[in-house]
PDB file of C-alpha atoms and ligand atoms in Angstrom:
ATOM      1  CA  MET A 818    -138.946  99.145 -72.324  1.00 42.00           C
ATOM      2  CA  SER A 819    -137.192 100.151 -68.899  1.00 48.00           C
ATOM      3  CA  ASN A 820    -135.984  97.524 -66.855  1.00 56.00           C
ATOM      4  CA  LYS A 821    -137.827  97.706 -64.276  1.00 74.00           C
ATOM      5  CA  ILE A 822    -137.983  94.068 -62.223  1.00 85.00           C
ATOM      6  CA  ILE A 823    -140.737  91.669 -63.161  1.00 94.00           C
ATOM      7  CA  SER A 824    -140.602  88.558 -60.876  1.00 97.00           C
ATOM      8  CA  HIS A 825    -143.694  87.213 -60.495  1.00 98.00           C
ATOM      9  CA  ILE A 826    -146.878  88.225 -62.358  1.00 98.00           C
ATOM     10  CA  SER A 827    -150.455  86.347 -62.221  1.00 98.00           C
ATOM     11  CA  VAL A 828    -153.351  85.734 -64.528  1.00 99.00           C
ATOM     12  CA  ILE A 829    -156.734  85.637 -63.554  1.00 99.00           C
ATOM     13  CA  MET A 830    -157.737  84.050 -66.628  1.00 98.00           C
ATOM     14  CA  ASP A 831    -160.970  85.210 -67.850  1.00 98.00           C
ATOM     15  CA  GLY A 832    -163.587  85.173 -70.998  1.00 98.00           C
ATOM     16  CA  ASN A 833    -163.695  81.863 -72.342  1.00 98.00           C
ATOM     17  CA  GLY A 834    -167.279  81.788 -72.365  1.00 98.00           C
ATOM     18  CA  ARG A 835    -167.545  84.666 -74.243  1.00 98.00           C
ATOM     19  CA  TRP A 836    -165.057  84.069 -76.801  1.00 98.00           C
ATOM     20  CA  ALA A 837    -166.681  80.509 -77.499  1.00 98.00           C
ATOM     21  CA  ASN A 838    -170.624  82.753 -77.660  1.00 98.00           C
ATOM     22  CA  GLN A 839    -168.762  85.382 -80.112  1.00 98.00           C
ATOM     23  CA  ARG A 840    -168.457  82.142 -82.757  1.00 98.00           C
ATOM     24  CA  ASN A 841    -171.730  80.751 -81.990  1.00 98.00           C
ATOM     25  CA  MET A 842    -169.772  77.581 -80.323  1.00 98.00           C
ATOM     26  CA  PRO A 843    -170.309  76.080 -76.921  1.00 98.00           C
ATOM     27  CA  ARG A 844    -168.603  77.618 -73.968  1.00 98.00           C
ATOM     28  CA  ALA A 845    -166.514  74.300 -73.773  1.00 98.00           C
ATOM     29  CA  PHE A 846    -164.638  75.181 -77.028  1.00 98.00           C
ATOM     30  CA  GLY A 847    -163.436  78.792 -75.192  1.00 98.00           C
ATOM     31  CA  HIS A 848    -162.260  76.454 -72.543  1.00 98.00           C
ATOM     32  CA  LYS A 849    -160.129  74.478 -74.732  1.00 98.00           C
ATOM     33  CA  GLU A 850    -157.925  77.326 -76.461  1.00 98.00           C
ATOM     34  CA  GLY A 851    -157.632  78.613 -73.455  1.00 98.00           C
ATOM     35  CA  ILE A 852    -154.974  75.399 -72.994  1.00 98.00           C
ATOM     36  CA  ASN A 853    -153.590  77.103 -75.956  1.00 98.00           C
ATOM     37  CA  ALA A 854    -153.038  80.517 -74.938  1.00 98.00           C
ATOM     38  CA  ILE A 855    -151.841  79.240 -71.513  1.00 98.00           C
ATOM     39  CA  ASN A 856    -149.344  77.462 -73.568  1.00 98.00           C
ATOM     40  CA  LYS A 857    -148.347  80.427 -75.821  1.00 98.00           C
ATOM     41  CA  ILE A 858    -147.711  82.343 -71.862  1.00 98.00           C
ATOM     42  CA  VAL A 859    -146.176  79.893 -70.120  1.00 98.00           C
ATOM     43  CA  SER A 860    -143.432  80.049 -73.082  1.00 98.00           C
ATOM     44  CA  ALA A 861    -143.213  83.961 -73.168  1.00 98.00           C
ATOM     45  CA  CYS A 862    -142.765  83.869 -69.472  1.00 98.00           C
ATOM     46  CA  SER A 863    -139.949  81.596 -69.836  1.00 98.00           C
ATOM     47  CA  LEU A 864    -138.755  83.579 -72.719  1.00 97.00           C
ATOM     48  CA  ARG A 865    -139.009  86.499 -70.731  1.00 97.00           C
ATOM     49  CA  GLN A 866    -137.076  85.458 -67.772  1.00 96.00           C
ATOM     50  CA  ILE A 867    -139.951  85.855 -65.352  1.00 98.00           C
ATOM     51  CA  SER A 868    -139.091  83.444 -61.998  1.00 98.00           C
ATOM     52  CA  GLN A 869    -143.036  83.175 -61.096  1.00 98.00           C
ATOM     53  CA  LEU A 870    -146.502  83.229 -62.926  1.00 98.00           C
ATOM     54  CA  SER A 871    -149.471  82.305 -61.196  1.00 98.00           C
ATOM     55  CA  LEU A 872    -152.646  81.312 -62.993  1.00 99.00           C
ATOM     56  CA  PHE A 873    -156.641  81.382 -61.556  1.00 98.00           C
ATOM     57  CA  ALA A 874    -158.011  77.638 -63.590  1.00 98.00           C
ATOM     58  CA  PHE A 875    -161.276  77.484 -61.362  1.00 98.00           C
ATOM     59  CA  SER A 876    -162.307  79.096 -58.576  1.00 98.00           C
ATOM     60  CA  SER A 877    -163.902  77.825 -55.096  1.00 98.00           C
ATOM     61  CA  GLU A 878    -167.007  80.009 -56.576  1.00 98.00           C
ATOM     62  CA  ASN A 879    -166.890  77.905 -60.203  1.00 98.00           C
ATOM     63  CA  TRP A 880    -168.230  74.530 -58.738  1.00 98.00           C
ATOM     64  CA  ASN A 881    -171.736  77.035 -58.602  1.00 98.00           C
ATOM     65  CA  ARG A 882    -171.344  76.542 -62.645  1.00 98.00           C
ATOM     66  CA  PRO A 883    -173.305  73.822 -64.292  1.00 98.00           C
ATOM     67  CA  GLU A 884    -172.593  70.226 -63.873  1.00 98.00           C
ATOM     68  CA  TYR A 885    -171.426  69.360 -67.027  1.00 98.00           C
ATOM     69  CA  GLU A 886    -169.257  72.460 -67.166  1.00 98.00           C
ATOM     70  CA  VAL A 887    -167.272  71.999 -64.191  1.00 98.00           C
ATOM     71  CA  GLN A 888    -166.643  68.142 -65.013  1.00 98.00           C
ATOM     72  CA  PHE A 889    -165.800  69.296 -68.567  1.00 98.00           C
ATOM     73  CA  LEU A 890    -163.481  71.709 -67.152  1.00 98.00           C
ATOM     74  CA  LEU A 891    -162.131  68.902 -64.823  1.00 98.00           C
ATOM     75  CA  LYS A 892    -161.500  66.456 -67.224  1.00 98.00           C
ATOM     76  CA  LEU A 893    -159.872  69.743 -69.375  1.00 98.00           C
ATOM     77  CA  PHE A 894    -157.289  70.105 -66.718  1.00 98.00           C
ATOM     78  CA  GLU A 895    -156.491  66.111 -65.740  1.00 98.00           C
ATOM     79  CA  ASP A 896    -155.939  65.595 -69.515  1.00 98.00           C
ATOM     80  CA  SER A 897    -154.150  68.908 -70.161  1.00 98.00           C
ATOM     81  CA  ILE A 898    -151.042  68.017 -67.279  1.00 98.00           C
ATOM     82  CA  ALA A 899    -150.876  64.933 -69.463  1.00 98.00           C
ATOM     83  CA  LYS A 900    -150.380  66.070 -72.243  1.00 98.00           C
ATOM     84  CA  TYR A 901    -147.873  69.059 -72.162  1.00 98.00           C
ATOM     85  CA  ILE A 902    -145.858  67.351 -68.857  1.00 98.00           C
ATOM     86  CA  ASP A 903    -143.097  66.623 -70.881  1.00 98.00           C
ATOM     87  CA  ASP A 904    -143.097  69.984 -72.819  1.00 98.00           C
ATOM     88  CA  LEU A 905    -143.128  71.495 -69.451  1.00 98.00           C
ATOM     89  CA  HIS A 906    -140.341  69.486 -67.727  1.00 98.00           C
ATOM     90  CA  SER A 907    -138.222  69.799 -70.691  1.00 98.00           C
ATOM     91  CA  ASN A 908    -138.507  73.430 -70.715  1.00 98.00           C
ATOM     92  CA  ASN A 909    -136.937  73.220 -66.894  1.00 98.00           C
ATOM     93  CA  VAL A 910    -140.662  74.910 -65.894  1.00 98.00           C
ATOM     94  CA  ARG A 911    -141.394  73.463 -61.978  1.00 98.00           C
ATOM     95  CA  ILE A 912    -145.288  73.157 -61.714  1.00 98.00           C
ATOM     96  CA  LYS A 913    -147.281  73.602 -58.117  1.00 98.00           C
ATOM     97  CA  PHE A 914    -151.355  73.138 -57.950  1.00 98.00           C
ATOM     98  CA  ILE A 915    -152.582  75.829 -55.163  1.00 98.00           C
ATOM     99  CA  GLY A 916    -155.911  75.579 -53.549  1.00 98.00           C
ATOM    100  CA  ASN A 917    -158.556  73.116 -51.926  1.00 98.00           C
ATOM    101  CA  LEU A 918    -157.664  69.780 -54.065  1.00 97.00           C
ATOM    102  CA  GLU A 919    -159.355  67.560 -51.909  1.00 94.00           C
ATOM    103  CA  LEU A 920    -162.453  67.261 -53.720  1.00 90.00           C
ATOM    104  CA  PHE A 921    -160.727  66.297 -57.177  1.00 97.00           C
ATOM    105  CA  SER A 922    -161.168  63.064 -58.762  1.00 97.00           C
ATOM    106  CA  SER A 923    -158.267  60.417 -58.370  1.00 98.00           C
ATOM    107  CA  LYS A 924    -157.239  60.695 -61.732  1.00 98.00           C
ATOM    108  CA  LEU A 925    -157.053  63.923 -61.565  1.00 98.00           C
ATOM    109  CA  LEU A 926    -154.965  63.791 -58.376  1.00 98.00           C
ATOM    110  CA  LYS A 927    -153.063  61.136 -59.361  1.00 98.00           C
ATOM    111  CA  ASN A 928    -151.311  63.505 -62.872  1.00 98.00           C
ATOM    112  CA  ILE A 929    -150.854  66.182 -60.178  1.00 98.00           C
ATOM    113  CA  SER A 930    -149.169  65.054 -58.049  1.00 98.00           C
ATOM    114  CA  GLN A 931    -146.860  63.062 -60.935  1.00 98.00           C
ATOM    115  CA  ALA A 932    -146.823  66.751 -62.484  1.00 98.00           C
ATOM    116  CA  GLU A 933    -145.166  68.487 -59.011  1.00 98.00           C
ATOM    117  CA  ASN A 934    -142.824  65.373 -58.334  1.00 98.00           C
ATOM    118  CA  MET A 935    -141.870  65.177 -62.178  1.00 98.00           C
ATOM    119  CA  THR A 936    -140.923  69.191 -62.048  1.00 98.00           C
ATOM    120  CA  ARG A 937    -139.688  69.503 -58.407  1.00 98.00           C
ATOM    121  CA  ASP A 938    -136.378  70.155 -59.017  1.00 98.00           C
ATOM    122  CA  ASN A 939    -136.476  72.537 -62.251  1.00 98.00           C
ATOM    123  CA  THR A 940    -134.885  75.707 -61.794  1.00 98.00           C
ATOM    124  CA  GLY A 941    -136.322  77.648 -64.798  1.00 98.00           C
ATOM    125  CA  LEU A 942    -140.236  79.557 -64.826  1.00 98.00           C
ATOM    126  CA  LYS A 943    -142.045  78.596 -61.018  1.00 98.00           C
ATOM    127  CA  LEU A 944    -145.830  77.463 -62.757  1.00 98.00           C
ATOM    128  CA  ASN A 945    -148.719  77.966 -60.017  1.00 98.00           C
ATOM    129  CA  PHE A 946    -152.450  76.933 -60.856  1.00 98.00           C
ATOM    130  CA  ALA A 947    -154.430  77.612 -58.854  1.00 98.00           C
ATOM    131  CA  MET A 948    -157.531  74.890 -58.903  1.00 98.00           C
ATOM    132  CA  ASN A 949    -160.318  75.357 -56.025  1.00 98.00           C
ATOM    133  CA  TYR A 950    -158.484  77.858 -54.993  1.00 98.00           C
ATOM    134  CA  GLY A 951    -159.960  80.841 -53.184  1.00 98.00           C
ATOM    135  CA  GLY A 952    -158.531  83.570 -51.380  1.00 98.00           C
ATOM    136  CA  LYS A 953    -160.369  83.252 -48.605  1.00 98.00           C
ATOM    137  CA  TRP A 954    -160.383  79.337 -48.171  1.00 98.00           C
ATOM    138  CA  ASP A 955    -156.532  79.828 -48.127  1.00 98.00           C
ATOM    139  CA  ILE A 956    -156.713  82.212 -45.607  1.00 98.00           C
ATOM    140  CA  VAL A 957    -158.764  80.436 -43.515  1.00 98.00           C
ATOM    141  CA  ASN A 958    -157.008  77.202 -44.147  1.00 97.00           C
ATOM    142  CA  ALA A 959    -153.616  78.624 -42.788  1.00 97.00           C
ATOM    143  CA  ILE A 960    -154.974  79.483 -39.563  1.00 94.00           C
ATOM    144  CA  ASN A 961    -156.047  75.897 -39.267  1.00 95.00           C
ATOM    145  CA  SER A 962    -152.894  74.847 -40.126  1.00 94.00           C
ATOM    146  CA  MET A 963    -151.627  77.159 -37.785  1.00 92.00           C
ATOM    147  CA  LEU A 964    -154.243  75.542 -35.239  1.00 90.00           C
ATOM    148  CA  ASN A 965    -152.907  72.359 -35.896  1.00 92.00           C
ATOM    149  CA  ASP A 966    -148.870  72.908 -35.492  1.00 92.00           C
ATOM    150  CA  ILE A 967    -148.825  72.211 -32.178  1.00 87.00           C
ATOM    151  CA  ASP A 968    -144.928  72.881 -32.348  1.00 88.00           C
ATOM    152  CA  PHE A 969    -145.810  76.633 -33.342  1.00 84.00           C
ATOM    153  CA  ALA A 970    -148.419  76.971 -30.541  1.00 80.00           C
ATOM    154  CA  SER A 971    -146.547  75.665 -27.753  1.00 86.00           C
ATOM    155  CA  LYS A 972    -143.707  78.323 -28.759  1.00 86.00           C
ATOM    156  CA  ASN A 973    -145.796  81.566 -29.712  1.00 84.00           C
ATOM    157  CA  LYS A 974    -148.275  84.028 -28.035  1.00 84.00           C
ATOM    158  CA  LYS A 975    -148.647  86.253 -31.259  1.00 89.00           C
ATOM    159  CA  ILE A 976    -148.826  85.853 -34.592  1.00 89.00           C
ATOM    160  CA  SER A 977    -146.736  87.364 -37.063  1.00 92.00           C
ATOM    161  CA  GLU A 978    -147.569  88.524 -40.668  1.00 94.00           C
ATOM    162  CA  VAL A 979    -143.934  86.788 -41.262  1.00 94.00           C
ATOM    163  CA  ASP A 980    -145.174  83.406 -39.659  1.00 92.00           C
ATOM    164  CA  PHE A 981    -149.023  83.320 -41.158  1.00 95.00           C
ATOM    165  CA  GLU A 982    -147.103  83.586 -44.445  1.00 96.00           C
ATOM    166  CA  LYS A 983    -145.781  80.170 -43.719  1.00 95.00           C
ATOM    167  CA  TYR A 984    -149.314  78.823 -43.636  1.00 96.00           C
ATOM    168  CA  LEU A 985    -150.639  80.178 -47.201  1.00 98.00           C
ATOM    169  CA  SER A 986    -150.631  78.045 -50.496  1.00 97.00           C
ATOM    170  CA  LEU A 987    -147.775  80.407 -51.592  1.00 96.00           C
ATOM    171  CA  GLN A 988    -144.817  81.901 -50.171  1.00 89.00           C
ATOM    172  CA  GLY A 989    -142.246  83.465 -51.127  1.00 90.00           C
ATOM    173  CA  ASP A 990    -142.827  86.777 -53.540  1.00 92.00           C
ATOM    174  CA  SER A 991    -146.259  88.440 -53.945  1.00 96.00           C
ATOM    175  CA  PRO A 992    -147.024  89.370 -57.617  1.00 98.00           C
ATOM    176  CA  ASP A 993    -145.891  92.210 -59.333  1.00 98.00           C
ATOM    177  CA  LEU A 994    -148.471  92.123 -61.242  1.00 98.00           C
ATOM    178  CA  LEU A 995    -152.372  90.851 -61.689  1.00 98.00           C
ATOM    179  CA  ILE A 996    -153.958  90.975 -64.956  1.00 99.00           C
ATOM    180  CA  ARG A 997    -157.053  89.980 -65.802  1.00 99.00           C
ATOM    181  CA  THR A 998    -158.751  89.660 -69.376  1.00 99.00           C
ATOM    182  CA  ALA A 999    -162.216  90.023 -70.233  1.00 98.00           C
ATOM    183  CA  GLY A1000    -163.485  93.373 -68.891  1.00 98.00           C
ATOM    184  CA  GLU A1001    -164.083  92.624 -65.352  1.00 98.00           C
ATOM    185  CA  GLN A1002    -162.351  94.387 -62.707  1.00 98.00           C
ATOM    186  CA  ARG A1003    -162.471  92.578 -59.638  1.00 98.00           C
ATOM    187  CA  LEU A1004    -160.003  89.686 -57.479  1.00 98.00           C
ATOM    188  CA  SER A1005    -162.920  87.501 -57.916  1.00 98.00           C
ATOM    189  CA  ASN A1006    -161.327  85.737 -54.381  1.00 98.00           C
ATOM    190  CA  PHE A1007    -157.745  85.729 -55.784  1.00 98.00           C
ATOM    191  CA  MET A1008    -155.102  85.514 -53.647  1.00 98.00           C
ATOM    192  CA  LEU A1009    -156.433  88.249 -51.974  1.00 98.00           C
ATOM    193  CA  TRP A1010    -153.273  88.391 -49.223  1.00 97.00           C
ATOM    194  CA  GLN A1011    -150.897  88.179 -51.823  1.00 97.00           C
ATOM    195  CA  HIS A1012    -151.947  90.639 -54.397  1.00 98.00           C
ATOM    196  CA  ALA A1013    -152.665  93.532 -51.539  1.00 96.00           C
ATOM    197  CA  TYR A1014    -149.849  95.412 -52.837  1.00 96.00           C
ATOM    198  CA  SER A1015    -149.760  93.869 -56.835  1.00 97.00           C
ATOM    199  CA  GLU A1016    -150.411  96.322 -59.498  1.00 98.00           C
ATOM    200  CA  LEU A1017    -153.339  95.764 -61.583  1.00 98.00           C
ATOM    201  CA  TYR A1018    -153.613  95.390 -65.023  1.00 98.00           C
ATOM    202  CA  PHE A1019    -157.221  95.233 -67.244  1.00 98.00           C
ATOM    203  CA  THR A1020    -157.522  94.195 -70.010  1.00 98.00           C
ATOM    204  CA  ASP A1021    -160.877  93.751 -72.582  1.00 98.00           C
ATOM    205  CA  CYS A1022    -158.414  91.101 -74.270  1.00 98.00           C
ATOM    206  CA  LEU A1023    -160.923  87.618 -73.641  1.00 99.00           C
ATOM    207  CA  TRP A1024    -158.130  84.844 -72.682  1.00 99.00           C
ATOM    208  CA  PRO A1025    -158.289  82.724 -75.682  1.00 98.00           C
ATOM    209  CA  ASP A1026    -157.007  85.792 -77.390  1.00 98.00           C
ATOM    210  CA  PHE A1027    -154.123  86.355 -75.055  1.00 98.00           C
ATOM    211  CA  ASN A1028    -150.863  86.590 -76.586  1.00 98.00           C
ATOM    212  CA  GLU A1029    -147.008  87.954 -76.864  1.00 98.00           C
ATOM    213  CA  LYS A1030    -148.004  90.686 -77.533  1.00 98.00           C
ATOM    214  CA  GLU A1031    -151.228  91.306 -74.799  1.00 98.00           C
ATOM    215  CA  LEU A1032    -148.164  89.981 -72.556  1.00 98.00           C
ATOM    216  CA  ASP A1033    -145.897  92.636 -73.600  1.00 98.00           C
ATOM    217  CA  ALA A1034    -148.633  95.131 -73.387  1.00 98.00           C
ATOM    218  CA  ALA A1035    -149.281  94.090 -69.863  1.00 98.00           C
ATOM    219  CA  ILE A1036    -145.434  94.238 -68.759  1.00 98.00           C
ATOM    220  CA  GLY A1037    -145.205  97.709 -70.400  1.00 97.00           C
ATOM    221  CA  TYR A1038    -148.076  98.869 -68.324  1.00 98.00           C
ATOM    222  CA  TYR A1039    -145.981  97.728 -65.024  1.00 97.00           C
ATOM    223  CA  GLN A1040    -143.346  99.198 -66.391  1.00 95.00           C
ATOM    224  CA  LYS A1041    -144.094 102.838 -65.915  1.00 95.00           C
ATOM    225  CA  ARG A1042    -146.079 102.502 -62.505  1.00 94.00           C
ATOM    226  CA  THR A1043    -144.229 103.552 -59.336  1.00 91.00           C
ATOM    227  CA  ARG A1044    -144.242 101.681 -56.984  1.00 91.00           C
ATOM    228  CA  ARG A1045    -144.066 103.587 -53.817  1.00 93.00           C
ATOM    229  CA  PHE A1046    -145.438 100.724 -50.992  1.00 92.00           C
ATOM    230  CA  GLY A1047    -146.524 103.570 -49.200  1.00 92.00           C
ATOM    231  CA  SER A1048    -143.579 105.360 -49.372  1.00 92.00           C
ATOM    232  CA  LEU A1049    -142.334 108.775 -51.278  1.00 88.00           C
ATOM    233  CA  LYS A1050    -141.342 108.666 -55.044  1.00 69.00           C
ATOM    234  CA  THR A1051    -138.776 105.676 -55.400  1.00 58.00           C
ATOM    235  CA  SER A1052    -139.966 102.650 -56.398  1.00 51.00           C
ATOM    236  CA  ASN A1053    -137.973  99.978 -54.090  1.00 52.00           C
ATOM    237  CA  ARG A1054    -139.184  98.272 -51.080  1.00 52.00           C
ATOM    238  CA  ILE A1055    -138.384 100.509 -47.814  1.00 48.00           C
ATOM    239  CA  VAL A1056    -139.744  99.080 -45.046  1.00 50.00           C
ATOM    240  CA  LYS A1057    -139.016 101.900 -42.598  1.00 48.00           C
ATOM    241  CA  LYS A1058    -140.737 102.342 -38.710  1.00 50.00           C
ATOM    242  CA  TYR A1059    -142.560 105.588 -38.511  1.00 49.00           C
ATOM    243  CA  VAL A1060    -140.140 107.801 -36.307  1.00 45.00           C
ATOM    244  CA  LYS A1061    -141.682 110.551 -34.520  1.00 41.00           C
TER     245      LYS A1061
HETATM  246  C1  IPE B 936    -162.550  81.525 -67.263  1.00 53.29           C
HETATM  247  O1  IPE B 936    -163.465  82.023 -68.595  1.00 53.29           O
HETATM  248  C2  IPE B 936    -162.319  80.319 -66.975  1.00 53.29           C
HETATM  249  C3  IPE B 936    -162.822  79.863 -65.877  1.00 53.29           C
HETATM  250  C4  IPE B 936    -163.791  80.532 -64.883  1.00 53.29           C
HETATM  251  C5  IPE B 936    -162.830  78.138 -65.900  1.00 53.29           C
HETATM  252  P1  IPE B 936    -164.737  81.896 -68.008  1.00 53.29           P
HETATM  253  O2  IPE B 936    -165.614  80.740 -68.111  1.00 53.29           O
HETATM  254  O3  IPE B 936    -165.115  82.514 -67.083  1.00 53.29           O
HETATM  255  O4  IPE B 936    -165.579  82.996 -69.117  1.00 53.29           O
HETATM  256  P2  IPE B 936    -166.721  84.169 -69.275  1.00 53.29           P
HETATM  257  O5  IPE B 936    -166.376  84.662 -67.968  1.00 53.29           O
HETATM  258  O6  IPE B 936    -168.146  83.373 -68.991  1.00 53.29           O
HETATM  259  O7  IPE B 936    -166.681  84.801 -70.556  1.00 53.29           O
HETATM  260  C1  IPE B 937    -162.419  84.194 -61.899  1.00 53.29           C
HETATM  261  O1  IPE B 937    -163.480  84.044 -63.699  1.00 53.29           O
HETATM  262  C2  IPE B 937    -162.102  82.342 -62.233  1.00 53.29           C
HETATM  263  C3  IPE B 937    -160.827  82.262 -62.709  1.00 53.29           C
HETATM  264  C4  IPE B 937    -160.549  83.016 -63.706  1.00 53.29           C
HETATM  265  C5  IPE B 937    -160.474  80.786 -62.712  1.00 53.29           C
HETATM  266  P1  IPE B 937    -165.108  84.005 -63.376  1.00 53.29           P
HETATM  267  O2  IPE B 937    -165.062  84.255 -64.089  1.00 53.29           O
HETATM  268  O3  IPE B 937    -165.277  82.878 -62.824  1.00 53.29           O
HETATM  269  O4  IPE B 937    -165.438  84.989 -61.885  1.00 53.29           O
HETATM  270  P2  IPE B 937    -166.432  86.084 -62.175  1.00 53.29           P
HETATM  271  O5  IPE B 937    -167.899  85.511 -62.100  1.00 53.29           O
HETATM  272  O6  IPE B 937    -166.703  87.027 -63.119  1.00 53.29           O
HETATM  273  O7  IPE B 937    -166.305  87.313 -60.740  1.00 53.29           O
HETATM  274 MG1   MG B 938    -165.793  84.408 -66.253  1.00 53.29          MG
END
């Protein structure tokens, strides 16, 4: 494997339901097994010194599922945060939740803020969970935040990309590589702005089966790509103005 830097990986963790169906089990069984896959991938990313991992856990559209599945998922998140937070903290992982969290129960919100506060100063893997997250929501939310930022509005007549990014739910480096499991080849409204120049990797592997080997296959794919960012041949990001 070459050493092309991969700093930020994002994952659309799809296929839990199909994984359970294949075993004649209820979909909930697949969601539970999906948590084990998250644990494996978090450890593997830490070990491989990936700086940031962003996981799509619940989309703003997932509320359209049957009520019992939505409630099961929310309870599973609540319980899993409580169950794994100490381990994550001792592994120096810094946890952040992105999305419209307002609609969550007070118990889930409490676990979310505990996890964020406890791990705030950790210096290892930055682990972002997108929950009740939609890329369109993120962009509109950023615009609303800007409108409400009197200080910004009083000083600026125009918005630059750099200014705008400061109001998105996730700042800093965009994902280098987006992995989507379970065969679908779409973004499903995940980090629309941040994935503008990510490399995209799709695998038929269902999320509960995703493991270190699958991760390495995705990283191997990434390392063979030439990232041009609109320029020619080079794999380095070059920001140059067009000159006549
Ligand atoms: C992904 O698996 C988990 C969530 C969206 C919460 P799915 O539940 O979408 O599984 P499939 O796509 O139906 O197999
Ligand atoms: C995307 O998966 C959302 C998450 C993985 C959390 P979905 O299964 O909800 O997406 P669609 O319906 O196939 O687009
Ligand atoms: Mg799905």
